[in-house]
Tab-separated table of C-alpha atoms in Angstrom:
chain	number	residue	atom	x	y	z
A	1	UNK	CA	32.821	-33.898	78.829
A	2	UNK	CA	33.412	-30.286	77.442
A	3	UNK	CA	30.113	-28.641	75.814
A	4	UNK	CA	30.480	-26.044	72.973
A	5	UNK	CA	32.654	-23.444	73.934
A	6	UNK	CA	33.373	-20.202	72.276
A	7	UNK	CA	35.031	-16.817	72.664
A	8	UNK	CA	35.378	-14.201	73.462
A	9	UNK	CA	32.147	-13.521	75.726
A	10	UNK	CA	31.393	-10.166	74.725
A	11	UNK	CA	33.243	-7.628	72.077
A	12	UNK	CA	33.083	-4.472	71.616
A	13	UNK	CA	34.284	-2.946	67.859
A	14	UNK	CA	33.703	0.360	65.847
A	15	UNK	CA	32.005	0.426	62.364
A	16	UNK	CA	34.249	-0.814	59.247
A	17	UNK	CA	36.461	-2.962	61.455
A	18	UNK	CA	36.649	-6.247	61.379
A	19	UNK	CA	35.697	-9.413	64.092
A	20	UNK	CA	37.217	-12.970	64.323
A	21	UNK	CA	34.740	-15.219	66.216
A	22	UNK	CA	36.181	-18.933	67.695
A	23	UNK	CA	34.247	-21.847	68.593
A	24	UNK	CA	35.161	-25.431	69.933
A	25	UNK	CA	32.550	-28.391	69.326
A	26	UNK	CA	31.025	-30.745	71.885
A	27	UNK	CA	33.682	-33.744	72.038
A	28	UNK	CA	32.876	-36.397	69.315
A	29	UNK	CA	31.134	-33.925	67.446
A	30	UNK	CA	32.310	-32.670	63.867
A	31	UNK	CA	29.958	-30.307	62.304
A	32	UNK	CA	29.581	-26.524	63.191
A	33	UNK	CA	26.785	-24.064	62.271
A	34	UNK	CA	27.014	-20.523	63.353
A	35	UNK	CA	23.665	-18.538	63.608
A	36	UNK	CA	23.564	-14.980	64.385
A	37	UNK	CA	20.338	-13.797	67.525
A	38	UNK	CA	19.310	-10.520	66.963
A	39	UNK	CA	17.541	-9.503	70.328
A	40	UNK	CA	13.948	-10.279	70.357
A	41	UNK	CA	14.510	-12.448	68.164
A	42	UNK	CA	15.102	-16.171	67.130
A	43	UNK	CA	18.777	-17.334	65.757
A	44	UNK	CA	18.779	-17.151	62.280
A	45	UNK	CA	21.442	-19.502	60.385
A	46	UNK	CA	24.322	-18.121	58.823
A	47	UNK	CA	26.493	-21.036	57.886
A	48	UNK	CA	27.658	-24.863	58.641
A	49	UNK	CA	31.365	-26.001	58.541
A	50	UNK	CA	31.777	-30.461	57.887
A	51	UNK	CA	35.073	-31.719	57.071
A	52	UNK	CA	36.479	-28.539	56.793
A	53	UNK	CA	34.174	-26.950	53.667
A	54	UNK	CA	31.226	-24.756	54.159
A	55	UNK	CA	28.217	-27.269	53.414
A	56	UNK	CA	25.227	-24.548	53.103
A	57	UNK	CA	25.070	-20.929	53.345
A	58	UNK	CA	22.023	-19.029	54.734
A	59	UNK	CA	20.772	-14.919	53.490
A	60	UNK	CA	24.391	-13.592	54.483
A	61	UNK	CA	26.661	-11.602	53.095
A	62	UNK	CA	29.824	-12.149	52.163
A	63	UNK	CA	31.048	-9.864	54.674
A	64	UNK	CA	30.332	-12.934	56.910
A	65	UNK	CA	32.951	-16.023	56.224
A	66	UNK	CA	34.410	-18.677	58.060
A	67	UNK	CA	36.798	-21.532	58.626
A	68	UNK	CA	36.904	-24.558	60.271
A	69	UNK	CA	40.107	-26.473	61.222
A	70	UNK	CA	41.261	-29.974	61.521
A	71	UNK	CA	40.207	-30.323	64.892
A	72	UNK	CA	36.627	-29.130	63.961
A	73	UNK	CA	36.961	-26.062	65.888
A	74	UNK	CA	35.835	-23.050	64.061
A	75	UNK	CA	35.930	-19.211	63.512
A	76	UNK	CA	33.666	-17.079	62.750
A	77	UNK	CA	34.742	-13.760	60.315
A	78	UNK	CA	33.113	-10.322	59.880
A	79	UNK	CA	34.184	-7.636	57.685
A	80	UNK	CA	33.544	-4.041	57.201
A	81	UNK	CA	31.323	-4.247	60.056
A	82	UNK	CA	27.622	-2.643	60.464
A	83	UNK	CA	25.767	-1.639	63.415
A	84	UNK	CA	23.724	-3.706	62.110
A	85	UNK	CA	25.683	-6.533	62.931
A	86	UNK	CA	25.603	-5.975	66.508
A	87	UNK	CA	23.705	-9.325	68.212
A	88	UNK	CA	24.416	-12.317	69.771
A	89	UNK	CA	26.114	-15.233	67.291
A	90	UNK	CA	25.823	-18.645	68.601
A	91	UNK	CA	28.110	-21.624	67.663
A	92	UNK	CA	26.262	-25.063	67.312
A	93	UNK	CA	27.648	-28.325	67.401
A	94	UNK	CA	26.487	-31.861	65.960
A	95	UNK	CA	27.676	-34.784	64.755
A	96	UNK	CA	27.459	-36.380	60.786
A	97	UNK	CA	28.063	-35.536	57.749
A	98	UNK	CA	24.135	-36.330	57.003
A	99	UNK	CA	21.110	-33.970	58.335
A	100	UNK	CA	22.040	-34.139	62.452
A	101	UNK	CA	18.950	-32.067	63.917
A	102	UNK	CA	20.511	-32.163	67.019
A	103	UNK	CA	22.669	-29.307	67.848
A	104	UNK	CA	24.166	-28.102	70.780
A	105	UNK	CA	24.569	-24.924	71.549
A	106	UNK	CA	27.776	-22.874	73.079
A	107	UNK	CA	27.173	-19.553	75.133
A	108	UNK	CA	27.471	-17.050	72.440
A	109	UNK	CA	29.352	-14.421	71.809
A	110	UNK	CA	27.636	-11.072	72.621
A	111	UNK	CA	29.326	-8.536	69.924
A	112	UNK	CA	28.105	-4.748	70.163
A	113	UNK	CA	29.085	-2.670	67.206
A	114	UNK	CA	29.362	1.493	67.472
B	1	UNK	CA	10.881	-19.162	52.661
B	2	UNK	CA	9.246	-21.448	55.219
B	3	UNK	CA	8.963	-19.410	58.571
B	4	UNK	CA	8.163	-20.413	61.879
B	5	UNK	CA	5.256	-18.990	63.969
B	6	UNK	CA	4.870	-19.279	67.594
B	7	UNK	CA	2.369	-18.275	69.894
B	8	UNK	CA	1.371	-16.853	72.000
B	9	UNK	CA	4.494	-14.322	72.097
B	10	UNK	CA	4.634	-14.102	75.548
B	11	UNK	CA	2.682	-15.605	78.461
B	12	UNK	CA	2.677	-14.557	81.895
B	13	UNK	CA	1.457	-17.314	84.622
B	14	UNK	CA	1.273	-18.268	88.600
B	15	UNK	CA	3.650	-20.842	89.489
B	16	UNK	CA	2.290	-24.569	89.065
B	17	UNK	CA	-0.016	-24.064	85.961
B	18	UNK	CA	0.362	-25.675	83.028
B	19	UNK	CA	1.427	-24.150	80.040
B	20	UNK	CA	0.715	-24.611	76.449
B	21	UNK	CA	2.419	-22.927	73.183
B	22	UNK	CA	2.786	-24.346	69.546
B	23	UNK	CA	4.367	-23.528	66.449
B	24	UNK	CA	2.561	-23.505	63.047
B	25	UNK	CA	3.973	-23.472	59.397
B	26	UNK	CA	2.925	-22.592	55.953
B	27	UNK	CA	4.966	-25.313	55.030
B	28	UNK	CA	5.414	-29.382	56.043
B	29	UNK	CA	7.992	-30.291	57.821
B	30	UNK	CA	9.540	-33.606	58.423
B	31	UNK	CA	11.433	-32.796	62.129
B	32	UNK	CA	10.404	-30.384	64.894
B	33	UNK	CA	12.750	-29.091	67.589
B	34	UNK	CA	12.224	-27.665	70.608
B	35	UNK	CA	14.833	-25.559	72.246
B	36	UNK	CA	14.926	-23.419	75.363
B	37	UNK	CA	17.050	-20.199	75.880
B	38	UNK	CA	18.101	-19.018	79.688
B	39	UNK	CA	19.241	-15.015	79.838
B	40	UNK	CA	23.123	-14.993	78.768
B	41	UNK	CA	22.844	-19.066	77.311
B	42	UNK	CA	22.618	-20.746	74.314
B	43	UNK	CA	19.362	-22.503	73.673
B	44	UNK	CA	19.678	-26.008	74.757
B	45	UNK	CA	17.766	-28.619	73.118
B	46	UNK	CA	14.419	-29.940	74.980
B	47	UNK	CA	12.693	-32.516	72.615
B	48	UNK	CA	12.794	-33.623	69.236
B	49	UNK	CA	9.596	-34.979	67.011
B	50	UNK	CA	10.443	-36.811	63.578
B	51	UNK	CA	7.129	-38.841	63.015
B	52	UNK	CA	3.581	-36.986	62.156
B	53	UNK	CA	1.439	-37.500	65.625
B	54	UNK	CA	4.506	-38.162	67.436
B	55	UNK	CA	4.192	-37.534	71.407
B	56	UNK	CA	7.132	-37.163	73.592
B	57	UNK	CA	7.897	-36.475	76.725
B	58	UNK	CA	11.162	-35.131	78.986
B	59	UNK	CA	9.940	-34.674	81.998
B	60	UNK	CA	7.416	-32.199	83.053
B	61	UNK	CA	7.421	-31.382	79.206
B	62	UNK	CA	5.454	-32.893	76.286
B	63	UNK	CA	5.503	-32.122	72.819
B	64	UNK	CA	3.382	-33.046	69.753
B	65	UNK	CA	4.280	-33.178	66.184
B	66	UNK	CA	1.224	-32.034	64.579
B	67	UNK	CA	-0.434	-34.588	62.335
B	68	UNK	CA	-0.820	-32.158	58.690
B	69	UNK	CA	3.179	-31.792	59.452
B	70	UNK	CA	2.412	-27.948	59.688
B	71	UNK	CA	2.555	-27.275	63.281
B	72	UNK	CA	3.674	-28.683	66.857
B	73	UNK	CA	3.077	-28.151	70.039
B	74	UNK	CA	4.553	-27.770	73.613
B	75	UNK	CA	2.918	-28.187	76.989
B	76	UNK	CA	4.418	-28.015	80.422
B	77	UNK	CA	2.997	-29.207	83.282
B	78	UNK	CA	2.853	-27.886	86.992
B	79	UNK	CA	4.940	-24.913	86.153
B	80	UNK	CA	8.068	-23.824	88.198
B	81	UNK	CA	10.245	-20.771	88.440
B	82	UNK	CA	13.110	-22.468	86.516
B	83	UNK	CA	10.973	-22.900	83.559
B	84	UNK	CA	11.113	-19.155	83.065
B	85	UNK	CA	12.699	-18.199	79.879
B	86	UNK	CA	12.320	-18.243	75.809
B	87	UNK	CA	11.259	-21.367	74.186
B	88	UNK	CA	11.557	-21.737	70.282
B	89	UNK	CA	10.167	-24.357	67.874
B	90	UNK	CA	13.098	-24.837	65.133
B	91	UNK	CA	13.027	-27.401	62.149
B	92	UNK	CA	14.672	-28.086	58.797
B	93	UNK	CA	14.633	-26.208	56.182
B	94	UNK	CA	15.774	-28.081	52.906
B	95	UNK	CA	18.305	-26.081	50.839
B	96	UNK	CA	19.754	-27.943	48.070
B	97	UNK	CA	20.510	-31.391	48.963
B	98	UNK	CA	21.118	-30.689	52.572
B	99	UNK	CA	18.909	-28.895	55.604
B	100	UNK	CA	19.486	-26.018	57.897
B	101	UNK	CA	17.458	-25.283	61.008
B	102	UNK	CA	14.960	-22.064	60.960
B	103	UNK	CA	13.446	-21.374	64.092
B	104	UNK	CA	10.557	-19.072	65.135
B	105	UNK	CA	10.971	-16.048	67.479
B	106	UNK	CA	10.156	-17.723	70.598
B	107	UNK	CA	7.316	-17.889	72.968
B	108	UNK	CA	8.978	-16.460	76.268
B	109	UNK	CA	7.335	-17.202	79.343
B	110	UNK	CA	7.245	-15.377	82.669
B	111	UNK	CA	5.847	-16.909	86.036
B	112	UNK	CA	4.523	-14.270	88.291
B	113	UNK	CA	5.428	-14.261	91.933
Protein backbone atom coordinates (compact mmCIF):
# COMPACT_ATOMS: atom_id res chain seq x y z
CA UNK A 1 0.00 0.00 0.00
CA UNK A 2 1.61 3.26 -1.46
CA UNK A 3 1.93 6.23 1.24
CA UNK A 4 1.82 9.91 0.04
CA UNK A 5 4.19 10.46 -2.50
CA UNK A 6 5.33 13.64 -4.04
CA UNK A 7 7.91 15.24 -6.31
CA UNK A 8 10.32 16.32 -7.10
CA UNK A 9 12.62 15.85 -3.85
CA UNK A 10 14.41 18.95 -3.91
CA UNK A 11 14.28 22.13 -6.51
CA UNK A 12 16.25 24.58 -7.05
CA UNK A 13 14.67 28.02 -8.93
CA UNK A 14 15.72 31.78 -9.26
CA UNK A 15 13.50 34.70 -7.99
CA UNK A 16 10.29 35.62 -10.25
CA UNK A 17 10.09 32.14 -11.73
CA UNK A 18 7.65 29.98 -11.25
CA UNK A 19 7.31 26.14 -9.39
CA UNK A 20 4.78 23.30 -10.11
CA UNK A 21 4.65 20.99 -7.04
CA UNK A 22 2.88 17.16 -7.52
CA UNK A 23 1.54 15.01 -4.95
CA UNK A 24 -0.19 11.48 -4.96
CA UNK A 25 -2.54 10.52 -1.88
CA UNK A 26 -2.36 7.46 0.36
CA UNK A 27 -4.63 4.79 -1.59
CA UNK A 28 -8.35 5.16 -0.55
CA UNK A 29 -7.72 8.52 0.44
CA UNK A 30 -9.37 11.66 -1.35
CA UNK A 31 -8.56 14.86 0.29
CA UNK A 32 -5.19 16.81 -0.02
CA UNK A 33 -3.83 19.70 2.10
CA UNK A 34 -0.55 21.22 1.26
CA UNK A 35 1.31 23.08 4.14
CA UNK A 36 4.42 24.89 3.59
CA UNK A 37 7.68 24.13 6.82
CA UNK A 38 9.74 26.92 7.09
CA UNK A 39 12.93 25.56 8.96
CA UNK A 40 12.66 25.81 12.62
CA UNK A 41 9.55 25.83 12.28
CA UNK A 42 6.10 23.98 12.36
CA UNK A 43 4.04 23.40 8.88
CA UNK A 44 1.78 26.01 8.47
CA UNK A 45 -1.43 25.24 6.16
CA UNK A 46 -1.73 26.64 2.91
CA UNK A 47 -4.64 24.92 1.29
CA UNK A 48 -6.98 21.59 1.02
CA UNK A 49 -8.15 20.10 -2.36
CA UNK A 50 -11.85 17.53 -1.92
CA UNK A 51 -13.57 16.57 -4.95
CA UNK A 52 -11.58 18.56 -7.00
CA UNK A 53 -12.40 22.36 -5.42
CA UNK A 54 -10.26 24.10 -2.95
CA UNK A 55 -12.35 23.63 0.42
CA UNK A 56 -10.37 26.30 2.74
CA UNK A 57 -7.58 28.56 2.17
CA UNK A 58 -5.02 29.48 4.90
CA UNK A 59 -2.81 33.36 5.14
CA UNK A 60 -1.45 32.74 1.45
CA UNK A 61 -1.15 34.56 -1.31
CA UNK A 62 -2.43 34.18 -4.38
CA UNK A 63 0.86 33.62 -5.77
CA UNK A 64 0.24 30.14 -4.21
CA UNK A 65 -2.67 28.02 -6.19
CA UNK A 66 -3.43 24.63 -6.87
CA UNK A 67 -5.28 21.81 -8.55
CA UNK A 68 -6.34 18.61 -7.86
CA UNK A 69 -7.32 15.96 -10.48
CA UNK A 70 -9.73 13.18 -10.86
CA UNK A 71 -7.58 10.76 -9.40
CA UNK A 72 -7.08 13.00 -6.26
CA UNK A 73 -3.57 13.57 -7.01
CA UNK A 74 -2.57 17.12 -6.73
CA UNK A 75 -0.18 20.03 -7.66
CA UNK A 76 1.01 22.48 -5.98
CA UNK A 77 1.64 26.19 -7.97
CA UNK A 78 3.95 29.13 -7.13
CA UNK A 79 4.30 32.25 -8.96
CA UNK A 80 6.61 35.11 -9.12
CA UNK A 81 8.59 33.41 -6.62
CA UNK A 82 10.31 34.98 -3.30
CA UNK A 83 13.21 33.93 -1.39
CA UNK A 84 10.98 33.95 0.88
CA UNK A 85 9.35 31.06 -0.36
CA UNK A 86 12.22 28.88 -0.01
CA UNK A 87 11.13 25.86 2.70
CA UNK A 88 9.99 22.60 2.79
CA UNK A 89 6.04 22.09 1.47
CA UNK A 90 4.51 18.95 2.59
CA UNK A 91 1.54 17.16 0.88
CA UNK A 92 -1.05 15.54 3.35
CA UNK A 93 -3.44 13.02 2.68
CA UNK A 94 -6.90 11.96 4.38
CA UNK A 95 -9.93 10.64 3.69
CA UNK A 96 -13.79 12.48 3.81
CA UNK A 97 -15.32 15.08 2.72
CA UNK A 98 -16.11 15.95 6.63
CA UNK A 99 -13.25 17.21 9.23
CA UNK A 100 -10.61 13.94 8.80
CA UNK A 101 -7.87 14.94 11.53
CA UNK A 102 -5.93 12.31 10.37
CA UNK A 103 -3.46 13.13 7.77
CA UNK A 104 -0.69 11.50 6.38
CA UNK A 105 2.10 12.96 5.42
CA UNK A 106 4.39 12.52 2.04
CA UNK A 107 8.24 13.37 2.16
CA UNK A 108 8.17 16.89 1.07
CA UNK A 109 9.49 18.68 -1.36
CA UNK A 110 12.60 20.68 -0.29
CA UNK A 111 12.44 23.93 -2.75
CA UNK A 112 15.43 26.53 -2.31
CA UNK A 113 14.82 29.81 -4.00
CA UNK A 114 17.99 32.31 -5.10
CA UNK B 1 -5.69 33.31 15.54
CA UNK B 2 -5.45 30.31 17.87
CA UNK B 3 -1.65 29.32 18.09
CA UNK B 4 -0.04 26.45 19.42
CA UNK B 5 2.65 26.53 22.18
CA UNK B 6 4.96 23.82 23.00
CA UNK B 7 7.46 23.38 25.48
CA UNK B 8 10.02 23.02 26.38
CA UNK B 9 11.67 23.95 22.83
CA UNK B 10 14.19 21.59 23.02
CA UNK B 11 15.26 18.93 25.53
CA UNK B 12 18.38 17.15 25.69
CA UNK B 13 18.36 13.64 27.73
CA UNK B 14 20.42 10.19 28.53
CA UNK B 15 19.00 7.34 26.84
CA UNK B 16 16.12 5.47 28.88
CA UNK B 17 14.53 8.54 30.69
CA UNK B 18 11.32 9.49 30.34
CA UNK B 19 10.28 12.41 28.68
CA UNK B 20 7.53 14.84 29.08
CA UNK B 21 6.37 17.93 26.73
CA UNK B 22 2.81 19.52 26.28
CA UNK B 23 1.15 21.94 24.24
CA UNK B 24 -1.04 24.79 25.63
CA UNK B 25 -3.63 27.13 23.87
CA UNK B 26 -5.29 30.41 24.34
CA UNK B 27 -8.04 28.83 22.81
CA UNK B 28 -10.32 25.31 23.32
CA UNK B 29 -9.94 22.87 21.18
CA UNK B 30 -12.04 19.91 20.42
CA UNK B 31 -9.05 17.37 18.81
CA UNK B 32 -5.33 17.21 19.61
CA UNK B 33 -2.72 15.62 17.35
CA UNK B 34 0.42 14.51 17.89
CA UNK B 35 2.87 14.16 15.09
CA UNK B 36 6.55 13.32 14.90
CA UNK B 37 9.07 14.61 12.22
CA UNK B 38 12.46 12.43 11.36
CA UNK B 39 15.36 14.72 9.45
CA UNK B 40 14.34 14.66 5.55
CA UNK B 41 10.42 13.07 6.51
CA UNK B 42 7.17 14.16 6.75
CA UNK B 43 5.71 14.17 10.21
CA UNK B 44 3.90 11.00 10.74
CA UNK B 45 1.04 10.87 12.96
CA UNK B 46 1.62 9.39 16.68
CA UNK B 47 -1.73 9.76 18.64
CA UNK B 48 -4.86 11.43 18.41
CA UNK B 49 -7.13 12.83 21.56
CA UNK B 50 -10.88 13.89 20.75
CA UNK B 51 -12.47 13.68 24.33
CA UNK B 52 -11.45 16.29 27.31
CA UNK B 53 -9.27 13.93 29.87
CA UNK B 54 -8.74 11.52 27.21
CA UNK B 55 -5.53 9.16 27.81
CA UNK B 56 -3.99 7.19 25.11
CA UNK B 57 -1.39 5.23 24.55
CA UNK B 58 0.88 3.79 21.34
CA UNK B 59 3.38 2.19 22.76
CA UNK B 60 6.08 3.62 24.82
CA UNK B 61 4.03 6.92 24.24
CA UNK B 62 1.08 8.45 26.15
CA UNK B 63 -0.76 11.44 25.58
CA UNK B 64 -3.37 13.49 27.50
CA UNK B 65 -5.99 15.77 26.28
CA UNK B 66 -6.03 18.34 28.85
CA UNK B 67 -9.29 18.63 30.74
CA UNK B 68 -10.02 22.93 30.23
CA UNK B 69 -9.54 21.76 26.35
CA UNK B 70 -6.54 24.30 26.33
CA UNK B 71 -3.59 22.13 26.44
CA UNK B 72 -2.24 18.39 26.02
CA UNK B 73 0.38 16.59 26.83
CA UNK B 74 3.00 13.95 25.69
CA UNK B 75 5.15 11.61 27.73
CA UNK B 76 7.52 8.93 26.60
CA UNK B 77 8.74 6.40 28.53
CA UNK B 78 12.26 4.64 28.79
CA UNK B 79 13.66 6.76 26.06
CA UNK B 80 15.62 5.33 23.02
CA UNK B 81 17.82 6.70 20.30
CA UNK B 82 15.05 6.33 17.65
CA UNK B 83 12.87 8.64 19.51
CA UNK B 84 15.22 11.44 18.55
CA UNK B 85 13.60 14.01 16.47
CA UNK B 86 10.79 16.99 16.42
CA UNK B 87 7.50 16.32 17.92
CA UNK B 88 4.53 18.81 17.29
CA UNK B 89 1.09 19.11 18.92
CA UNK B 90 -1.37 20.12 15.88
CA UNK B 91 -5.27 20.58 16.15
CA UNK B 92 -8.20 22.17 14.34
CA UNK B 93 -8.64 25.30 13.71
CA UNK B 94 -12.33 26.17 12.64
CA UNK B 95 -12.50 28.42 9.55
CA UNK B 96 -15.86 28.86 8.22
CA UNK B 97 -17.80 25.78 8.29
CA UNK B 98 -14.85 23.52 7.94
CA UNK B 99 -11.30 23.01 10.04
CA UNK B 100 -7.69 23.14 9.13
CA UNK B 101 -4.87 21.84 11.29
CA UNK B 102 -2.38 24.54 13.05
CA UNK B 103 0.39 23.08 14.72
CA UNK B 104 2.99 24.48 17.17
CA UNK B 105 6.75 24.71 16.39
CA UNK B 106 7.75 21.54 17.86
CA UNK B 107 9.48 20.35 20.91
CA UNK B 108 12.65 18.56 19.35
CA UNK B 109 14.36 16.22 21.43
CA UNK B 110 17.97 15.06 21.50
CA UNK B 111 19.29 11.94 23.53
CA UNK B 112 22.85 12.35 24.52
CA UNK B 113 25.29 9.55 24.02
Amino acid sequence: DAGVTQSPTHLIKTRGQQVTLRCSPKSGHDTVSWYQQALGQGPQFIFQYYEEEERQRGNFPDRFSGHQFPNYSSELNVNALLLGDSALYLCASSWGSGNSYEQYFGPGTRLTVT
Amino acid sequence: GQQLNQSPQSMFIQEGEDVSMNCTSSSIFNTWLWYKQDPGEGPVLLIALYKAGELTSNGRLTAQFGITRKDSFLNISASIPSDVGIYFCAGPQRANRDDKIIFGKGTRLHILP
